PDB file of N, CA and C in Angstrom:
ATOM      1  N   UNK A   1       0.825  -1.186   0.000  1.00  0.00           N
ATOM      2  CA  UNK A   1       0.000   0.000   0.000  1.00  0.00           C
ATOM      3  C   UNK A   1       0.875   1.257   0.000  1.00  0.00           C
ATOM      4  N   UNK A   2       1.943   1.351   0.997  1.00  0.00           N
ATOM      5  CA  UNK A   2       2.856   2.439   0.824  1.00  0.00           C
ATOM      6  C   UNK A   2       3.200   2.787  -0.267  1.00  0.00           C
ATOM      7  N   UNK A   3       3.821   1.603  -1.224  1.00  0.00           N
ATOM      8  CA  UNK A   3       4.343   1.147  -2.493  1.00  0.00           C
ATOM      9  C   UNK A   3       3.650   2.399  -3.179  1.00  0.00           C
ATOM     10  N   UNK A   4       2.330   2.003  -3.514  1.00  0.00           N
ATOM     11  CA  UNK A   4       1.306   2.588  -4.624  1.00  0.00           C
ATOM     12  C   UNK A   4       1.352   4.174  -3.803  1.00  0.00           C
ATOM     13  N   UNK A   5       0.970   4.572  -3.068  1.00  0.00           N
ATOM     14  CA  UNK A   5       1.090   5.797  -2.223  1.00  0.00           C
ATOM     15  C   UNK A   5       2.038   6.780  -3.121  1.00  0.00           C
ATOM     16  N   UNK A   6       3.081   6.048  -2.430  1.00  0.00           N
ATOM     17  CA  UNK A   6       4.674   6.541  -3.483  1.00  0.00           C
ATOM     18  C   UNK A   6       4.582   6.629  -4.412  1.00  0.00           C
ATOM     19  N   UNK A   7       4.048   6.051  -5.007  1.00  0.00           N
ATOM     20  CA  UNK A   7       4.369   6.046  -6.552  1.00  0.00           C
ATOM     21  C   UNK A   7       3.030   7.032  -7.015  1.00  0.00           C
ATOM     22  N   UNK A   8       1.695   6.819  -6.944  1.00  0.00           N
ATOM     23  CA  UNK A   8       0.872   8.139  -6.917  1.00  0.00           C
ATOM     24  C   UNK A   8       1.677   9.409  -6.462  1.00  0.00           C
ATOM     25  N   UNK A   9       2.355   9.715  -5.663  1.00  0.00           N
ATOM     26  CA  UNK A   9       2.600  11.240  -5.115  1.00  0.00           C
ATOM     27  C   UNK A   9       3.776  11.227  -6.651  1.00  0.00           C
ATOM     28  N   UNK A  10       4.298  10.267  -6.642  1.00  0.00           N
ATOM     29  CA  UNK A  10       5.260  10.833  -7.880  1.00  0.00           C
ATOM     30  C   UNK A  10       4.600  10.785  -9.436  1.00  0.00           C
ATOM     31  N   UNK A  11       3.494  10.416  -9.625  1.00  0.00           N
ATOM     32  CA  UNK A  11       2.625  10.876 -10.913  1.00  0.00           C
ATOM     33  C   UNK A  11       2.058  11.951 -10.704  1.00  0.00           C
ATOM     34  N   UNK A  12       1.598  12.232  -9.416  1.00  0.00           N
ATOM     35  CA  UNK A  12       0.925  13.688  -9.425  1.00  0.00           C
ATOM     36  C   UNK A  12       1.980  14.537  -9.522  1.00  0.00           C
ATOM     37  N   UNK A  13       3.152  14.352  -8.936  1.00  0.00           N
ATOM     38  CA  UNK A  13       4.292  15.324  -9.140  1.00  0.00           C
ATOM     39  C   UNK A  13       4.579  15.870 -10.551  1.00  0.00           C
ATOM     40  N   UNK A  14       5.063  14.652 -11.148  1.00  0.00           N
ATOM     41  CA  UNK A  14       5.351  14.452 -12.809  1.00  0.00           C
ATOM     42  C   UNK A  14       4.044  15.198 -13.486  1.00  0.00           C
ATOM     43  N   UNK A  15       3.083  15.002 -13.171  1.00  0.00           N
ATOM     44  CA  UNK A  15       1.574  15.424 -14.066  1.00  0.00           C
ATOM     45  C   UNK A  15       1.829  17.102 -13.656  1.00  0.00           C
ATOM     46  N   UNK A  16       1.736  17.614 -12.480  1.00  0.00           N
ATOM     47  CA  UNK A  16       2.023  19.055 -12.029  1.00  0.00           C
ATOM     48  C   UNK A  16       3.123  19.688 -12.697  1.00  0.00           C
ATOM     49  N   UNK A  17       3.979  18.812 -13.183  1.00  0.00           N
ATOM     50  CA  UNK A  17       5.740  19.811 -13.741  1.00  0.00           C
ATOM     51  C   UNK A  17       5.257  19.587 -14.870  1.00  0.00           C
ATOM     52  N   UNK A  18       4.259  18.703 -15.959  1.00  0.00           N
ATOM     53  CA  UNK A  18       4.074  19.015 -17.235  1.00  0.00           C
ATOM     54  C   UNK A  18       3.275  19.972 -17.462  1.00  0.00           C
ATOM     55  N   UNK A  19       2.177  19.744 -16.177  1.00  0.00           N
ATOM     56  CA  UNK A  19       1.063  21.287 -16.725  1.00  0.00           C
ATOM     57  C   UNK A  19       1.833  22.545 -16.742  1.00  0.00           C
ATOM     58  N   UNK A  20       2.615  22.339 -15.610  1.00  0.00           N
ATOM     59  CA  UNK A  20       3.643  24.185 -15.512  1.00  0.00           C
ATOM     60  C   UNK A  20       4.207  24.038 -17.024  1.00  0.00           C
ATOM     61  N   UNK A  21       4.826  23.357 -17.769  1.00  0.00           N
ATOM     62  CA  UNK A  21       5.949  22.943 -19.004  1.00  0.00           C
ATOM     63  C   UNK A  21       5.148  23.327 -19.822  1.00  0.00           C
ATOM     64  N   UNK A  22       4.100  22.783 -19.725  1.00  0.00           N
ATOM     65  CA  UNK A  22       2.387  23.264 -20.499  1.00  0.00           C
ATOM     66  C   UNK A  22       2.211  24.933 -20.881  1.00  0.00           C
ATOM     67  N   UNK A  23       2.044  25.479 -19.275  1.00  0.00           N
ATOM     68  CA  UNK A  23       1.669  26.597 -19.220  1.00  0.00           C
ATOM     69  C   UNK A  23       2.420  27.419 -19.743  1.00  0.00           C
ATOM     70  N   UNK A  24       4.044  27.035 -19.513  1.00  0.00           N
ATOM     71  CA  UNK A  24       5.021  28.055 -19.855  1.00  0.00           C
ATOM     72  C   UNK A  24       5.194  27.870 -21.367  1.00  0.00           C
ATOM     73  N   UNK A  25       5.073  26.795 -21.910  1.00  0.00           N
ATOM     74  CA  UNK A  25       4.981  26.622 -23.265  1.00  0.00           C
ATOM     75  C   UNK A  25       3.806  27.253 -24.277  1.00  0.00           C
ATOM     76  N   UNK A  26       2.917  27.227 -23.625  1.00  0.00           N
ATOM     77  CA  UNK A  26       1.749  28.181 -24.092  1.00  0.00           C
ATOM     78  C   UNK A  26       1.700  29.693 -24.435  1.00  0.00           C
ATOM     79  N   UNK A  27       2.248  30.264 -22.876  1.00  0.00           N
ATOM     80  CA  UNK A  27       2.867  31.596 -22.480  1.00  0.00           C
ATOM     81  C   UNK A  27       3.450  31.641 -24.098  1.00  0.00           C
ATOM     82  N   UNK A  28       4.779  31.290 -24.162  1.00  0.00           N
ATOM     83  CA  UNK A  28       6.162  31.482 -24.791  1.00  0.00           C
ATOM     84  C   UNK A  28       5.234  31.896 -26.401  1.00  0.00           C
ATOM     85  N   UNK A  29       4.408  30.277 -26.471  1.00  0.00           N
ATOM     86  CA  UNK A  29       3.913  30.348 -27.610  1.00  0.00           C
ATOM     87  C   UNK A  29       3.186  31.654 -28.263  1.00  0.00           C
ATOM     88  N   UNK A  30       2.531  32.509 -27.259  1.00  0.00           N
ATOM     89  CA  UNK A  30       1.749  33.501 -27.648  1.00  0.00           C
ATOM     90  C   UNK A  30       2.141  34.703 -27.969  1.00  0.00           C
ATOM     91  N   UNK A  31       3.493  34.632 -27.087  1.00  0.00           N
ATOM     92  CA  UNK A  31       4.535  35.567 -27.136  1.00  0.00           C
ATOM     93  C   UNK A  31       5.263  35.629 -28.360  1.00  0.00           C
ATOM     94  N   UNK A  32       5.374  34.464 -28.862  1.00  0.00           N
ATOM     95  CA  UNK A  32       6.360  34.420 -30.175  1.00  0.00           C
ATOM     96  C   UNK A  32       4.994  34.917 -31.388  1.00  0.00           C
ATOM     97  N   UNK A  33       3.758  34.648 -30.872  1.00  0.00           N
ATOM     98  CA  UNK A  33       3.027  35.214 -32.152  1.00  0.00           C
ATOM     99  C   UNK A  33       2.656  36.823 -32.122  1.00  0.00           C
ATOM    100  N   UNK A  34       2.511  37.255 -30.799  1.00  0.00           N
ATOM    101  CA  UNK A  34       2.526  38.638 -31.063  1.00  0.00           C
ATOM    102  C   UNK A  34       3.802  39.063 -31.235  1.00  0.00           C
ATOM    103  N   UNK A  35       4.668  38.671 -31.284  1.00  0.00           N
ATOM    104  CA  UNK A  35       5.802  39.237 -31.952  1.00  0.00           C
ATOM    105  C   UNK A  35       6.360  38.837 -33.436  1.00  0.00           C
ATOM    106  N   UNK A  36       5.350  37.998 -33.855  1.00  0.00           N
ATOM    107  CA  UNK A  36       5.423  37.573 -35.370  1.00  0.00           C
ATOM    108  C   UNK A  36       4.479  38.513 -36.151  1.00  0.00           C
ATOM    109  N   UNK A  37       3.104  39.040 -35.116  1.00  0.00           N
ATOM    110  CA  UNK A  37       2.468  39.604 -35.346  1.00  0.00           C
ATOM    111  C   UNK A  37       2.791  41.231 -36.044  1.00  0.00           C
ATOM    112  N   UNK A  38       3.470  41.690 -35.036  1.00  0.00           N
ATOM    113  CA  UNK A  38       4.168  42.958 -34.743  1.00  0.00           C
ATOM    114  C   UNK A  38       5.529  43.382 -35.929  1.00  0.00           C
ATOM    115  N   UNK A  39       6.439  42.214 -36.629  1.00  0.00           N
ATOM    116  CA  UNK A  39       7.333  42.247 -37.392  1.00  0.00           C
ATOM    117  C   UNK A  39       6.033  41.666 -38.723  1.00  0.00           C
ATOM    118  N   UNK A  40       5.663  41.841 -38.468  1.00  0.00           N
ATOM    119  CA  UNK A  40       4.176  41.395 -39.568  1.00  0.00           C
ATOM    120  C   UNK A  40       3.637  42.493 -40.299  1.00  0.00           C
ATOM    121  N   UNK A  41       3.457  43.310 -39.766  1.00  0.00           N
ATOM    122  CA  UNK A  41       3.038  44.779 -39.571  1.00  0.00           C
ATOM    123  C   UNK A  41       3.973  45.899 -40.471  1.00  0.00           C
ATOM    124  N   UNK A  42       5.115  45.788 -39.701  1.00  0.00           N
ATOM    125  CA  UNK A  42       6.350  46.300 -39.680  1.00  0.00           C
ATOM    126  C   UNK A  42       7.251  46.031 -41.306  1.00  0.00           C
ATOM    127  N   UNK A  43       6.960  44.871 -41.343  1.00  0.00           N
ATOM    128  CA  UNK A  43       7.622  44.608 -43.087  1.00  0.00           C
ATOM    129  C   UNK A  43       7.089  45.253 -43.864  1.00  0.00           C
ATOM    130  N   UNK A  44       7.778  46.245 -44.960  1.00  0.00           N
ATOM    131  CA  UNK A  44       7.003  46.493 -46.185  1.00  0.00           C
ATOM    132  C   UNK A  44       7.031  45.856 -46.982  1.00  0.00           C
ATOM    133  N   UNK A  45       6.216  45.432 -48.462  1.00  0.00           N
ATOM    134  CA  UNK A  45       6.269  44.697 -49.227  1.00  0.00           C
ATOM    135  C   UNK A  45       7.428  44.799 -50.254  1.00  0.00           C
ATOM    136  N   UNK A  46       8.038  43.894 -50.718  1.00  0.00           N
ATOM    137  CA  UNK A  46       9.062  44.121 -51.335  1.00  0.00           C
ATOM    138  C   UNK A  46       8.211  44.809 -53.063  1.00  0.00           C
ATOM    139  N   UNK A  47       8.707  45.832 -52.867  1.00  0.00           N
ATOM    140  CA  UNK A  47       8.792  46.442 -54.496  1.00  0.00           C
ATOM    141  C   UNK A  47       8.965  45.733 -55.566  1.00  0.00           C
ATOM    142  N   UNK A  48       8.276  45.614 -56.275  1.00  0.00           N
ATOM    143  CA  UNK A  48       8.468  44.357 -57.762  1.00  0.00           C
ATOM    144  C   UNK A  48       8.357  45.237 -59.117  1.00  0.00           C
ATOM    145  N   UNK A  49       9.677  45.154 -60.039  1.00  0.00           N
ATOM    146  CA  UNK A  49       9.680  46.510 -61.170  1.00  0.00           C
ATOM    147  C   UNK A  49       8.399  46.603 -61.977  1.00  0.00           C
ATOM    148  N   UNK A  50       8.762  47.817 -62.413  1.00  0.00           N
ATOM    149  CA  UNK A  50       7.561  47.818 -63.068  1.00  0.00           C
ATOM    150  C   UNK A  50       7.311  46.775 -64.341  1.00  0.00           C
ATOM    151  N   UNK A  51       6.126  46.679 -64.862  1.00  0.00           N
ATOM    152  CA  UNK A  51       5.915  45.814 -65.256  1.00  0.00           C
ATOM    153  C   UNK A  51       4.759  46.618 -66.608  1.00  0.00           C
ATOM    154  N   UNK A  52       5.171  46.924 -68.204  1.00  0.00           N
ATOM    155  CA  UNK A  52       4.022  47.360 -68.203  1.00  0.00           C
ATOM    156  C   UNK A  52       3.316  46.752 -69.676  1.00  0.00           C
ATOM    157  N   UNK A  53       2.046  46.022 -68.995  1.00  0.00           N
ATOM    158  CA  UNK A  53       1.573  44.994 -70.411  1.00  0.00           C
ATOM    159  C   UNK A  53       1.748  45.552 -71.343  1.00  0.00           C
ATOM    160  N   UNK A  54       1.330  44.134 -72.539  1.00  0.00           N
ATOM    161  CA  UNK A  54       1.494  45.071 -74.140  1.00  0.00           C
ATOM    162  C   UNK A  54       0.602  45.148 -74.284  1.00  0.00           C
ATOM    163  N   UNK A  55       0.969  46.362 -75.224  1.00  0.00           N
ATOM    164  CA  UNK A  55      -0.164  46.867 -76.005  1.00  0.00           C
ATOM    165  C   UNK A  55      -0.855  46.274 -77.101  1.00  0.00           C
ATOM    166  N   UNK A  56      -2.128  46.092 -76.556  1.00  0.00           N
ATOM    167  CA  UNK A  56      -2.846  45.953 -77.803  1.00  0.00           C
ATOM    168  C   UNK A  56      -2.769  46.457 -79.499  1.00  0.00           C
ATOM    169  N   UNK A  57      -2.360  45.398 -80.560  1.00  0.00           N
ATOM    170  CA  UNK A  57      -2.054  45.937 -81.717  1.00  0.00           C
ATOM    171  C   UNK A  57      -2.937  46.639 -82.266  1.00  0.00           C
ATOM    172  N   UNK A  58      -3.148  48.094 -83.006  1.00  0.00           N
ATOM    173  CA  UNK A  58      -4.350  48.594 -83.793  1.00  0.00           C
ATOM    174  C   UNK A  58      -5.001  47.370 -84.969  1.00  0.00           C
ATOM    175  N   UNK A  59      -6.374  47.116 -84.680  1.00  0.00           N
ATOM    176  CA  UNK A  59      -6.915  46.683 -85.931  1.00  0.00           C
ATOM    177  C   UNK A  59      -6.485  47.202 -86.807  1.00  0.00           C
ATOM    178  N   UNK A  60      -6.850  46.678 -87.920  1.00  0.00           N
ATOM    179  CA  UNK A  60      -6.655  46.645 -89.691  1.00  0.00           C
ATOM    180  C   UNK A  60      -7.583  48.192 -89.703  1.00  0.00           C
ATOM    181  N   UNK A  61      -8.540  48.024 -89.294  1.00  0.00           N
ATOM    182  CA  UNK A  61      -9.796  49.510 -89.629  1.00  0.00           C
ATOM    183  C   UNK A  61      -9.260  50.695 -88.648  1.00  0.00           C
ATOM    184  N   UNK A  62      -8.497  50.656 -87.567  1.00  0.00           N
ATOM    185  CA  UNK A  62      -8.007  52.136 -86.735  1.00  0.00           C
ATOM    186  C   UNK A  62      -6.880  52.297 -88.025  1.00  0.00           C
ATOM    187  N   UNK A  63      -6.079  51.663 -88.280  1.00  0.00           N
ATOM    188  CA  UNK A  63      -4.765  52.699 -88.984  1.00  0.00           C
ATOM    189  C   UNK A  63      -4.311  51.262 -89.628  1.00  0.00           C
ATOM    190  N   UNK A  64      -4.325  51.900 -90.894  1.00  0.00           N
ATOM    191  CA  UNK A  64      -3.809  50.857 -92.248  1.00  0.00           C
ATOM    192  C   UNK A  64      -2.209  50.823 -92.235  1.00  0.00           C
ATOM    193  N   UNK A  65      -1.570  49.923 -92.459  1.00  0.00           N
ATOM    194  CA  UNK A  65      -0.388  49.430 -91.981  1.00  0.00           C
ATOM    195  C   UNK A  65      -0.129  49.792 -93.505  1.00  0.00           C
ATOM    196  N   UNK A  66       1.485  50.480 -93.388  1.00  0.00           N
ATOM    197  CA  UNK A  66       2.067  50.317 -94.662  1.00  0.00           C
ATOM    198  C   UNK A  66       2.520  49.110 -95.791  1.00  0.00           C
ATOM    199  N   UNK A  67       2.334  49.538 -96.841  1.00  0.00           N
ATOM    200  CA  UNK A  67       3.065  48.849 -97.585  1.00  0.00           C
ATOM    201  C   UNK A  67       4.392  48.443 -97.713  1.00  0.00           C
ATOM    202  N   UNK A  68       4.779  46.938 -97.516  1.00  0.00           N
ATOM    203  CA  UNK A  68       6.552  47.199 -97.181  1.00  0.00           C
ATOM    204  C   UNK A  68       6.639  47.598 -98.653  1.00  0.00           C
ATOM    205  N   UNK A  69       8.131  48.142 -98.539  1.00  0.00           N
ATOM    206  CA  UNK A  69       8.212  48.887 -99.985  1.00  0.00           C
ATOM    207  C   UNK A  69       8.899  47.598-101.238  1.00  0.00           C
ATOM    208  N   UNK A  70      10.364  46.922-100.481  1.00  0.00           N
ATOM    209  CA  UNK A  70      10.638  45.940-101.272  1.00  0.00           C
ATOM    210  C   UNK A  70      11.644  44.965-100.587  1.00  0.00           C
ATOM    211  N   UNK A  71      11.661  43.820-100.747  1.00  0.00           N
ATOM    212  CA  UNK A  71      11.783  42.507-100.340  1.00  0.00           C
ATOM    213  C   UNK A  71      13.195  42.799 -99.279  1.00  0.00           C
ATOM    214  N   UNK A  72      13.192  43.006 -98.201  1.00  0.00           N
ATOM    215  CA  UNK A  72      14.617  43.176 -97.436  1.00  0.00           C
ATOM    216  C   UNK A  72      14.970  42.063 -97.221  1.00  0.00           C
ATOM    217  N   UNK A  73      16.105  41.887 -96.784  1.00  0.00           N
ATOM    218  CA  UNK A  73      16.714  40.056 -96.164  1.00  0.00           C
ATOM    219  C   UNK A  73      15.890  40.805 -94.748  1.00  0.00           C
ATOM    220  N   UNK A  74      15.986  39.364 -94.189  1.00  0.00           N
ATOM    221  CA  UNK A  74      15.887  39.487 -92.846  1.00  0.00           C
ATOM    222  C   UNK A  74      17.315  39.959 -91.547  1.00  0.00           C
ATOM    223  N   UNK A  75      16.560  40.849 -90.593  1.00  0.00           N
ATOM    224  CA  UNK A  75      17.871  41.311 -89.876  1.00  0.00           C
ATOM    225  C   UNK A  75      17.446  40.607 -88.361  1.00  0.00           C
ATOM    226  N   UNK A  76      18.432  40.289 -88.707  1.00  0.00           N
ATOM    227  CA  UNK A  76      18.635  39.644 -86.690  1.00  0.00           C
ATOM    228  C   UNK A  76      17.935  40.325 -85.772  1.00  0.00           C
ATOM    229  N   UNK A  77      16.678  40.168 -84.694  1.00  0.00           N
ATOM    230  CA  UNK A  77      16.297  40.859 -83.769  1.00  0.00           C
ATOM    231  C   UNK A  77      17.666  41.097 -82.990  1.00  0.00           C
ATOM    232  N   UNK A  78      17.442  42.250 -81.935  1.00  0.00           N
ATOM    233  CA  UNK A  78      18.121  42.832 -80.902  1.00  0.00           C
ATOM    234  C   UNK A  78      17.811  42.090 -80.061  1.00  0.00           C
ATOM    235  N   UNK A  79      18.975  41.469 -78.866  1.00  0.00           N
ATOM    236  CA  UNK A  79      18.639  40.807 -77.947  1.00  0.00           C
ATOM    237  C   UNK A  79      17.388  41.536 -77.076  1.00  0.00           C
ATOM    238  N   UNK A  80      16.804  40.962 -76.465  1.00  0.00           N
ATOM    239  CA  UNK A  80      15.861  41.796 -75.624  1.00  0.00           C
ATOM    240  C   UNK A  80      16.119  41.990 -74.175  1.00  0.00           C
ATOM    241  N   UNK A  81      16.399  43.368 -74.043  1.00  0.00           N
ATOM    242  CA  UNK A  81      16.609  43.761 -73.163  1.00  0.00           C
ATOM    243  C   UNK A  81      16.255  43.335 -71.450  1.00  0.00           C
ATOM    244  N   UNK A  82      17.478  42.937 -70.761  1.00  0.00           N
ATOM    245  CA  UNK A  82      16.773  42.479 -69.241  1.00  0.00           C
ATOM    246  C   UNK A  82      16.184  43.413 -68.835  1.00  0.00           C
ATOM    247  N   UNK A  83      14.857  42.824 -67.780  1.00  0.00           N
ATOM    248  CA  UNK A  83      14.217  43.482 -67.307  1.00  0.00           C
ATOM    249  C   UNK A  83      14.982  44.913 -66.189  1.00  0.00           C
ATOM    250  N   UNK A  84      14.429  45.325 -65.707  1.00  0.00           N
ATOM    251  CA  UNK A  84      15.161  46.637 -64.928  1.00  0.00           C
ATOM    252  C   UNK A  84      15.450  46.250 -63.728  1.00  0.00           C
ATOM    253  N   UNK A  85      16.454  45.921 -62.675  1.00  0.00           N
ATOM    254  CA  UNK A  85      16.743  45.887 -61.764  1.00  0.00           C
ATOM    255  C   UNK A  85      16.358  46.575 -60.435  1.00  0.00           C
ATOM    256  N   UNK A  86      15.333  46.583 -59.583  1.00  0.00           N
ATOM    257  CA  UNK A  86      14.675  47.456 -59.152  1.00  0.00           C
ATOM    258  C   UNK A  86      16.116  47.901 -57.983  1.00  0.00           C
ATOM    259  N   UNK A  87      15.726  49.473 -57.235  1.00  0.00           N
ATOM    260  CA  UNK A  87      16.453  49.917 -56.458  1.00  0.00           C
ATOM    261  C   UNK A  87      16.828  49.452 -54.720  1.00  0.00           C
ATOM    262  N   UNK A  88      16.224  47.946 -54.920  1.00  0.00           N
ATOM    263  CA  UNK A  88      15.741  47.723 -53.768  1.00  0.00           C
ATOM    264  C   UNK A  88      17.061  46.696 -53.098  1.00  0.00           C
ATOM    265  N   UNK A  89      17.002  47.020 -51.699  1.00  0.00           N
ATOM    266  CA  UNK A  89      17.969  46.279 -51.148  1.00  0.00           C
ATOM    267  C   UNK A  89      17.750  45.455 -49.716  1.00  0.00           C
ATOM    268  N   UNK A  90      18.085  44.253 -49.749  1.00  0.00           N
ATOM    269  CA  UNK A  90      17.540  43.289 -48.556  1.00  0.00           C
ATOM    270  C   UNK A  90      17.826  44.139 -47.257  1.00  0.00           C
ATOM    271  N   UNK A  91      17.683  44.480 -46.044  1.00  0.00           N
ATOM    272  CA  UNK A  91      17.639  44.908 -45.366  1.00  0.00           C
ATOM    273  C   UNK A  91      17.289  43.951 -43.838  1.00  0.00           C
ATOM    274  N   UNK A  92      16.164  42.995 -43.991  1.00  0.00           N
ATOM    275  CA  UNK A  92      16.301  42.634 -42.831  1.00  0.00           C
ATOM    276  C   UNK A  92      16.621  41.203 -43.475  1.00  0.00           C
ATOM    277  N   UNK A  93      16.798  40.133 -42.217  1.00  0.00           N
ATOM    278  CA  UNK A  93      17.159  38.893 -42.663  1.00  0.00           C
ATOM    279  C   UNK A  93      16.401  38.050 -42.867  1.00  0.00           C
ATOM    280  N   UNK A  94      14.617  37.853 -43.016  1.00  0.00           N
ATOM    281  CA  UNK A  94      13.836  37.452 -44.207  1.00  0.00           C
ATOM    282  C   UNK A  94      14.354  37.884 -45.414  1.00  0.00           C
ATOM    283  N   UNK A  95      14.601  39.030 -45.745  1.00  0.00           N
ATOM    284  CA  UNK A  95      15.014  39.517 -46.923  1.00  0.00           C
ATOM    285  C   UNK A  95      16.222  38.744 -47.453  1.00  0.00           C
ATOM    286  N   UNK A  96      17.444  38.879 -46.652  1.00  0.00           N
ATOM    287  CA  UNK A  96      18.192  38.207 -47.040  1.00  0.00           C
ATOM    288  C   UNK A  96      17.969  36.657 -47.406  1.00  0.00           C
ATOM    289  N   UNK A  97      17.276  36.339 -46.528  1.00  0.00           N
ATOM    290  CA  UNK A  97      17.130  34.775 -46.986  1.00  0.00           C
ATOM    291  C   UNK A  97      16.106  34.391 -48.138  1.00  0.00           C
ATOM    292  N   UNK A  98      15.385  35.869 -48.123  1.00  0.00           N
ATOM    293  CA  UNK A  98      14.649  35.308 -49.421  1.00  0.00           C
ATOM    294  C   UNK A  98      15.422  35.364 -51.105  1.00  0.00           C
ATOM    295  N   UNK A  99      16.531  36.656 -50.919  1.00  0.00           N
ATOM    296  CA  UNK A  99      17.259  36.558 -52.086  1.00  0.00           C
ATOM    297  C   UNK A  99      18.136  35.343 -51.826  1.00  0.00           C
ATOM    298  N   UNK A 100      18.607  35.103 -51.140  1.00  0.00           N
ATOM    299  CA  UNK A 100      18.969  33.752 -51.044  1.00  0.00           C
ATOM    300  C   UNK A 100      19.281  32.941 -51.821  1.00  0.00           C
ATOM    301  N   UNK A 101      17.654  32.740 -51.238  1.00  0.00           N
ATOM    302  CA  UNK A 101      16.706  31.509 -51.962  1.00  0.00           C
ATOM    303  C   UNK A 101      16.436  31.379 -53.395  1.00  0.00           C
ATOM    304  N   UNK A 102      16.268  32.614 -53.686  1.00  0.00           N
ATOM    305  CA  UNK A 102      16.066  33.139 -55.225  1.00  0.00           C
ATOM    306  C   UNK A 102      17.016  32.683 -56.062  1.00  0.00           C
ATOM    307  N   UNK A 103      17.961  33.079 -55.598  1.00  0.00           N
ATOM    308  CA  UNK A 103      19.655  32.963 -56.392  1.00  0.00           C
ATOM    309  C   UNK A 103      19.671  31.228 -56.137  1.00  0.00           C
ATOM    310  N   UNK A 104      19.301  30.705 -55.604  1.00  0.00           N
ATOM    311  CA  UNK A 104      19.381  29.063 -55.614  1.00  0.00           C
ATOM    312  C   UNK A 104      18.516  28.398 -56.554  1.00  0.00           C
ATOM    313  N   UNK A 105      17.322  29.023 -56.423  1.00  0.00           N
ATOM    314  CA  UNK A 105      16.317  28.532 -57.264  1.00  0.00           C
ATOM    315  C   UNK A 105      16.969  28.888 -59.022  1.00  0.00           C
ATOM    316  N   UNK A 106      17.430  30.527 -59.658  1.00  0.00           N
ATOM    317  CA  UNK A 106      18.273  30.578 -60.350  1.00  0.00           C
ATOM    318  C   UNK A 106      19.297  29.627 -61.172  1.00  0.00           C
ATOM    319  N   UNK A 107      19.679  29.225 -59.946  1.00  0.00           N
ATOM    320  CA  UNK A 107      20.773  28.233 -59.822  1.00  0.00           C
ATOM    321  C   UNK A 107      20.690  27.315 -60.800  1.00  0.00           C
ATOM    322  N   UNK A 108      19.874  26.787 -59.870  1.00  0.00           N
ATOM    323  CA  UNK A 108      19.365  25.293 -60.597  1.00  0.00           C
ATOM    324  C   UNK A 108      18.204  25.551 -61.486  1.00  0.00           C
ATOM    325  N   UNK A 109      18.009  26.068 -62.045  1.00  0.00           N
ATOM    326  CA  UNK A 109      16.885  26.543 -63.763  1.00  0.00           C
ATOM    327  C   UNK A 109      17.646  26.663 -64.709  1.00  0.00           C
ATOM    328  N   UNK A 110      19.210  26.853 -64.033  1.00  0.00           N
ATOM    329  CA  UNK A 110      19.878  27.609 -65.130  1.00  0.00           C
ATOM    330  C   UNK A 110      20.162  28.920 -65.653  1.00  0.00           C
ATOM    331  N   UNK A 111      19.238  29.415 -65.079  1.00  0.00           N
ATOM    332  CA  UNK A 111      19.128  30.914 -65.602  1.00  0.00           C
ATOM    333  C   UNK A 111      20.458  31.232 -65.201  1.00  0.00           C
TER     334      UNK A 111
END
């Protein structure tokens, strides 16, 4: 009978230090979200260049397309120009890890 006694006071013990482990884990937990919350807030969105669709070609009936005049060879297009590099610079260390990431993904596409 002692036996079991003992050994109950030491499950209730053990059960009492997980609820505290519990509680403080809970605590911590809520803490880390209002402060995920708060740097949530706080980030601005990263700037993405401009971007500006094409234009729709004029129909045949807005404006009559010239006549080519006479048979040219064909000339090599111009490479096409990379897009514009925006002015923007990583600053916190999401940022950094997201160019990172980018440059890895890069990586391996080939690009």
């Amino acid at each position: 009978m002692a036996a079991l006694r003992q050994e109950n006071a030491q499950l209730e013990a053990a059960c009492e230090q997980a609820r505290q482990e519990a509680e403080c884990a809970g605590a911590h937990a809520e803490q880390l979200r209002q402060e995920l919350a708060r740097h949530a807030e706080a980030v601005r969105p990263v700037p993405v260049a401009a971007h500006t669709p094409p234009q729709p070609e004029p129909s045949a009936a807005q404006s009559p397309r010239p006549e080519p005049e006479a048979e040219q060879p064909p000339q090599p297009e111009p490479e096409a120009p990379q897009p514009a590099q925006p002015d923007w610079k990583p600053q916190t260390r999401l940022e950094h890890l997201s160019v990172e990431l980018m440059n890895w993904f890069d990586d391996m596409m080939g690009a």
